[in-house]
């Protein structure tokens, strides 16, 4: 999420098991505003670092930014500023046994999107174990029904 008026950005991550059950989630407030593509790449990097810190070995990174998912799947290096951030995410993926990248439509990514929007209301970083913030529970339940 990008908060132009507050000169801030936010990222949200939700880690689920194979059945869609939330294992953990987080929101992070970034004290600078970035364009949407950069913010999406920062969210991908946060998702991988968060999963790595928690000891996950096999990850499917889902995102609604098609250009980012395509860039992460690509074998080509891109040395533009956004490309360098994409390369950073690719390098970080080496911490795992297996990382798959998957594009989902915005409605399939609504929990993470709402967590990113929630980041503006937290001091810097917040984690929920086996949960999401209470106001996102309805979004979660709606999202889980779309998974099945």
mmCIF file of N, CA, C and O in Angstrom, residues 45-96:
data_model
loop_
_atom_site.group_PDB
_atom_site.id
_atom_site.type_symbol
_atom_site.label_atom_id
_atom_site.label_comp_id
_atom_site.label_asym_id
_atom_site.label_seq_id
_atom_site.Cartn_x
_atom_site.Cartn_y
_atom_site.Cartn_z
ATOM 1 N N UNK A 45 10.013 -9.308 -0.759
ATOM 2 C CA UNK A 45 11.219 -9.523 0.050
ATOM 3 C C UNK A 45 10.856 -9.730 1.525
ATOM 4 O O UNK A 45 11.416 -10.599 2.190
ATOM 5 N N UNK A 46 9.903 -8.941 2.039
ATOM 6 C CA UNK A 46 9.470 -9.101 3.428
ATOM 7 C C UNK A 46 8.832 -10.472 3.625
ATOM 8 O O UNK A 46 9.065 -11.143 4.635
ATOM 9 N N UNK A 47 8.032 -10.923 2.678
ATOM 10 C CA UNK A 47 7.387 -12.239 2.783
ATOM 11 C C UNK A 47 8.433 -13.343 2.898
ATOM 12 O O UNK A 47 8.321 -14.227 3.755
ATOM 13 N N UNK A 48 9.460 -13.278 2.058
ATOM 14 C CA UNK A 48 10.503 -14.312 2.110
ATOM 15 C C UNK A 48 11.330 -14.206 3.388
ATOM 16 O O UNK A 48 11.646 -15.225 4.004
ATOM 17 N N UNK A 49 11.670 -13.001 3.809
ATOM 18 C CA UNK A 49 12.477 -12.879 5.028
ATOM 19 C C UNK A 49 11.676 -13.326 6.244
ATOM 20 O O UNK A 49 12.204 -13.997 7.134
ATOM 21 N N UNK A 50 10.391 -12.996 6.284
ATOM 22 C CA UNK A 50 9.515 -13.403 7.383
ATOM 23 C C UNK A 50 9.382 -14.923 7.416
ATOM 24 O O UNK A 50 9.529 -15.554 8.474
ATOM 25 N N UNK A 51 9.155 -15.534 6.256
ATOM 26 C CA UNK A 51 9.041 -17.001 6.177
ATOM 27 C C UNK A 51 10.346 -17.668 6.596
ATOM 28 O O UNK A 51 10.342 -18.687 7.297
ATOM 29 N N UNK A 52 11.467 -17.094 6.188
ATOM 30 C CA UNK A 52 12.774 -17.656 6.544
ATOM 31 C C UNK A 52 13.021 -17.564 8.054
ATOM 32 O O UNK A 52 13.478 -18.526 8.673
ATOM 33 N N UNK A 53 12.709 -16.415 8.637
ATOM 34 C CA UNK A 53 12.880 -16.236 10.086
ATOM 35 C C UNK A 53 12.063 -17.251 10.881
ATOM 36 O O UNK A 53 12.479 -17.674 11.963
ATOM 37 N N UNK A 54 10.929 -17.650 10.338
ATOM 38 C CA UNK A 54 10.055 -18.600 11.025
ATOM 39 C C UNK A 54 10.387 -20.055 10.699
ATOM 40 O O UNK A 54 9.738 -20.967 11.196
ATOM 41 N N UNK A 55 11.390 -20.270 9.846
ATOM 42 C CA UNK A 55 11.879 -21.622 9.588
ATOM 43 C C UNK A 55 11.193 -22.376 8.468
ATOM 44 O O UNK A 55 11.402 -23.582 8.322
ATOM 45 N N UNK A 56 10.414 -21.706 7.652
ATOM 46 C CA UNK A 56 9.779 -22.396 6.522
ATOM 47 C C UNK A 56 10.818 -22.727 5.466
ATOM 48 O O UNK A 56 11.738 -21.944 5.225
ATOM 49 N N UNK A 57 10.682 -23.873 4.825
ATOM 50 C CA UNK A 57 11.637 -24.311 3.813
ATOM 51 C C UNK A 57 11.061 -24.313 2.403
ATOM 52 O O UNK A 57 11.800 -24.203 1.440
ATOM 53 N N UNK A 58 9.753 -24.489 2.283
ATOM 54 C CA UNK A 58 9.078 -24.530 0.983
ATOM 55 C C UNK A 58 7.995 -23.463 0.984
ATOM 56 O O UNK A 58 7.133 -23.443 1.864
ATOM 57 N N UNK A 59 8.056 -22.573 -0.007
ATOM 58 C CA UNK A 59 7.186 -21.408 -0.019
ATOM 59 C C UNK A 59 6.591 -21.212 -1.407
ATOM 60 O O UNK A 59 7.278 -21.389 -2.412
ATOM 61 N N UNK A 60 5.317 -20.852 -1.421
ATOM 62 C CA UNK A 60 4.699 -20.339 -2.645
ATOM 63 C C UNK A 60 4.435 -18.867 -2.385
ATOM 64 O O UNK A 60 3.642 -18.522 -1.509
ATOM 65 N N UNK A 61 5.117 -18.015 -3.106
ATOM 66 C CA UNK A 61 4.952 -16.579 -2.959
ATOM 67 C C UNK A 61 3.887 -16.140 -3.961
ATOM 68 O O UNK A 61 4.096 -16.239 -5.165
ATOM 69 N N UNK A 62 2.739 -15.696 -3.444
ATOM 70 C CA UNK A 62 1.654 -15.233 -4.296
ATOM 71 C C UNK A 62 1.625 -13.716 -4.268
ATOM 72 O O UNK A 62 1.852 -13.103 -3.229
ATOM 73 N N UNK A 63 1.330 -13.133 -5.402
ATOM 74 C CA UNK A 63 1.201 -11.694 -5.473
ATOM 75 C C UNK A 63 0.273 -11.294 -6.592
ATOM 76 O O UNK A 63 0.079 -12.054 -7.549
ATOM 77 N N UNK A 64 -0.311 -10.098 -6.481
ATOM 78 C CA UNK A 64 -1.244 -9.652 -7.513
ATOM 79 C C UNK A 64 -0.588 -8.736 -8.550
ATOM 80 O O UNK A 64 -1.243 -8.275 -9.468
ATOM 81 N N UNK A 65 0.710 -8.495 -8.423
ATOM 82 C CA UNK A 65 1.442 -7.680 -9.403
ATOM 83 C C UNK A 65 2.060 -8.606 -10.449
ATOM 84 O O UNK A 65 3.126 -9.184 -10.233
ATOM 85 N N UNK A 66 1.361 -8.770 -11.560
ATOM 86 C CA UNK A 66 1.793 -9.711 -12.597
ATOM 87 C C UNK A 66 3.214 -9.434 -13.064
ATOM 88 O O UNK A 66 4.014 -10.361 -13.208
ATOM 89 N N UNK A 67 3.563 -8.155 -13.284
ATOM 90 C CA UNK A 67 4.912 -7.826 -13.766
ATOM 91 C C UNK A 67 5.988 -8.291 -12.784
ATOM 92 O O UNK A 67 7.050 -8.748 -13.185
ATOM 93 N N UNK A 68 5.713 -8.212 -11.490
ATOM 94 C CA UNK A 68 6.691 -8.658 -10.488
ATOM 95 C C UNK A 68 6.826 -10.174 -10.516
ATOM 96 O O UNK A 68 7.943 -10.694 -10.508
ATOM 97 N N UNK A 69 5.718 -10.884 -10.552
ATOM 98 C CA UNK A 69 5.762 -12.351 -10.578
ATOM 99 C C UNK A 69 6.497 -12.820 -11.830
ATOM 100 O O UNK A 69 7.336 -13.724 -11.767
ATOM 101 N N UNK A 70 6.224 -12.204 -12.969
ATOM 102 C CA UNK A 70 6.927 -12.558 -14.202
ATOM 103 C C UNK A 70 8.427 -12.287 -14.082
ATOM 104 O O UNK A 70 9.249 -13.095 -14.510
ATOM 105 N N UNK A 71 8.791 -11.166 -13.485
ATOM 106 C CA UNK A 71 10.208 -10.826 -13.310
ATOM 107 C C UNK A 71 10.890 -11.816 -12.365
ATOM 108 O O UNK A 71 12.045 -12.196 -12.592
ATOM 109 N N UNK A 72 10.193 -12.241 -11.313
ATOM 110 C CA UNK A 72 10.776 -13.212 -10.370
ATOM 111 C C UNK A 72 10.964 -14.576 -11.022
ATOM 112 O O UNK A 72 11.915 -15.289 -10.703
ATOM 113 N N UNK A 73 10.095 -14.930 -11.938
ATOM 114 C CA UNK A 73 10.207 -16.216 -12.641
ATOM 115 C C UNK A 73 11.259 -16.177 -13.745
ATOM 116 O O UNK A 73 11.780 -17.206 -14.146
ATOM 117 N N UNK A 74 11.579 -15.006 -14.224
ATOM 118 C CA UNK A 74 12.491 -14.846 -15.353
ATOM 119 C C UNK A 74 13.932 -15.174 -14.958
ATOM 120 O O UNK A 74 14.367 -14.877 -13.845
ATOM 121 N N UNK A 75 14.664 -15.739 -15.885
ATOM 122 C CA UNK A 75 16.080 -16.024 -15.681
ATOM 123 C C UNK A 75 16.953 -14.813 -16.029
ATOM 124 O O UNK A 75 18.125 -14.777 -15.699
ATOM 125 N N UNK A 76 16.364 -13.822 -16.695
ATOM 126 C CA UNK A 76 17.115 -12.646 -17.121
ATOM 127 C C UNK A 76 17.336 -11.697 -15.952
ATOM 128 O O UNK A 76 16.477 -11.533 -15.100
ATOM 129 N N UNK A 77 18.506 -11.063 -15.950
ATOM 130 C CA UNK A 77 18.797 -10.043 -14.945
ATOM 131 C C UNK A 77 18.368 -8.690 -15.478
ATOM 132 O O UNK A 77 18.523 -8.402 -16.658
ATOM 133 N N UNK A 78 17.842 -7.866 -14.588
ATOM 134 C CA UNK A 78 17.412 -6.530 -14.941
ATOM 135 C C UNK A 78 18.139 -5.574 -14.001
ATOM 136 O O UNK A 78 17.975 -5.663 -12.786
ATOM 137 N N UNK A 79 18.925 -4.676 -14.551
ATOM 138 C CA UNK A 79 19.754 -3.808 -13.727
ATOM 139 C C UNK A 79 19.164 -2.421 -13.488
ATOM 140 O O UNK A 79 19.834 -1.557 -12.942
ATOM 141 N N UNK A 80 17.885 -2.201 -13.876
ATOM 142 C CA UNK A 80 17.247 -0.933 -13.517
ATOM 143 C C UNK A 80 16.965 -0.970 -12.014
ATOM 144 O O UNK A 80 17.046 -2.032 -11.391
ATOM 145 N N UNK A 81 16.649 0.165 -11.385
ATOM 146 C CA UNK A 81 16.456 0.152 -9.930
ATOM 147 C C UNK A 81 15.451 -0.900 -9.436
ATOM 148 O O UNK A 81 15.728 -1.620 -8.487
ATOM 149 N N UNK A 82 14.304 -1.029 -10.088
ATOM 150 C CA UNK A 82 13.338 -2.049 -9.684
ATOM 151 C C UNK A 82 13.900 -3.437 -9.950
ATOM 152 O O UNK A 82 13.722 -4.360 -9.152
ATOM 153 N N UNK A 83 14.631 -3.585 -11.036
ATOM 154 C CA UNK A 83 15.236 -4.870 -11.368
ATOM 155 C C UNK A 83 16.231 -5.323 -10.314
ATOM 156 O O UNK A 83 16.327 -6.510 -10.006
ATOM 157 N N UNK A 84 16.964 -4.380 -9.744
ATOM 158 C CA UNK A 84 17.915 -4.727 -8.681
ATOM 159 C C UNK A 84 17.194 -5.233 -7.443
ATOM 160 O O UNK A 84 17.655 -6.169 -6.779
ATOM 161 N N UNK A 85 16.055 -4.667 -7.143
ATOM 162 C CA UNK A 85 15.256 -5.136 -6.015
ATOM 163 C C UNK A 85 14.692 -6.532 -6.301
ATOM 164 O O UNK A 85 14.679 -7.395 -5.420
ATOM 165 N N UNK A 86 14.282 -6.763 -7.540
ATOM 166 C CA UNK A 86 13.816 -8.099 -7.946
ATOM 167 C C UNK A 86 14.949 -9.103 -7.803
ATOM 168 O O UNK A 86 14.748 -10.213 -7.295
ATOM 169 N N UNK A 87 16.142 -8.716 -8.216
ATOM 170 C CA UNK A 87 17.299 -9.612 -8.074
ATOM 171 C C UNK A 87 17.573 -9.913 -6.599
ATOM 172 O O UNK A 87 17.944 -11.027 -6.237
ATOM 173 N N UNK A 88 17.377 -8.923 -5.736
ATOM 174 C CA UNK A 88 17.538 -9.120 -4.301
ATOM 175 C C UNK A 88 16.555 -10.180 -3.792
ATOM 176 O O UNK A 88 16.919 -11.045 -2.996
ATOM 177 N N UNK A 89 15.308 -10.120 -4.247
ATOM 178 C CA UNK A 89 14.299 -11.120 -3.859
ATOM 179 C C UNK A 89 14.719 -12.501 -4.364
ATOM 180 O O UNK A 89 14.625 -13.493 -3.634
ATOM 181 N N UNK A 90 15.192 -12.570 -5.604
ATOM 182 C CA UNK A 90 15.646 -13.857 -6.158
ATOM 183 C C UNK A 90 16.792 -14.440 -5.331
ATOM 184 O O UNK A 90 16.823 -15.637 -5.052
ATOM 185 N N UNK A 91 17.738 -13.597 -4.952
ATOM 186 C CA UNK A 91 18.864 -14.070 -4.137
ATOM 187 C C UNK A 91 18.360 -14.553 -2.787
ATOM 188 O O UNK A 91 18.796 -15.584 -2.280
ATOM 189 N N UNK A 92 17.420 -13.829 -2.206
ATOM 190 C CA UNK A 92 16.873 -14.230 -0.904
ATOM 191 C C UNK A 92 16.174 -15.578 -0.997
ATOM 192 O O UNK A 92 16.145 -16.345 -0.035
ATOM 193 N N UNK A 93 15.621 -15.895 -2.156
ATOM 194 C CA UNK A 93 14.924 -17.177 -2.332
ATOM 195 C C UNK A 93 15.873 -18.366 -2.187
ATOM 196 O O UNK A 93 15.425 -19.487 -1.957
ATOM 197 N N UNK A 94 17.173 -18.123 -2.274
ATOM 198 C CA UNK A 94 18.152 -19.201 -2.102
ATOM 199 C C UNK A 94 18.197 -19.739 -0.677
ATOM 200 O O UNK A 94 18.802 -20.776 -0.427
ATOM 201 N N UNK A 95 17.553 -19.069 0.272
ATOM 202 C CA UNK A 95 17.488 -19.532 1.659
ATOM 203 C C UNK A 95 16.534 -20.715 1.821
ATOM 204 O O UNK A 95 16.469 -21.306 2.891
ATOM 205 N N UNK A 96 15.768 -21.020 0.782
ATOM 206 C CA UNK A 96 14.724 -22.030 0.869
ATOM 207 C C UNK A 96 15.060 -23.246 0.018
ATOM 208 O O UNK A 96 15.812 -23.153 -0.942
#
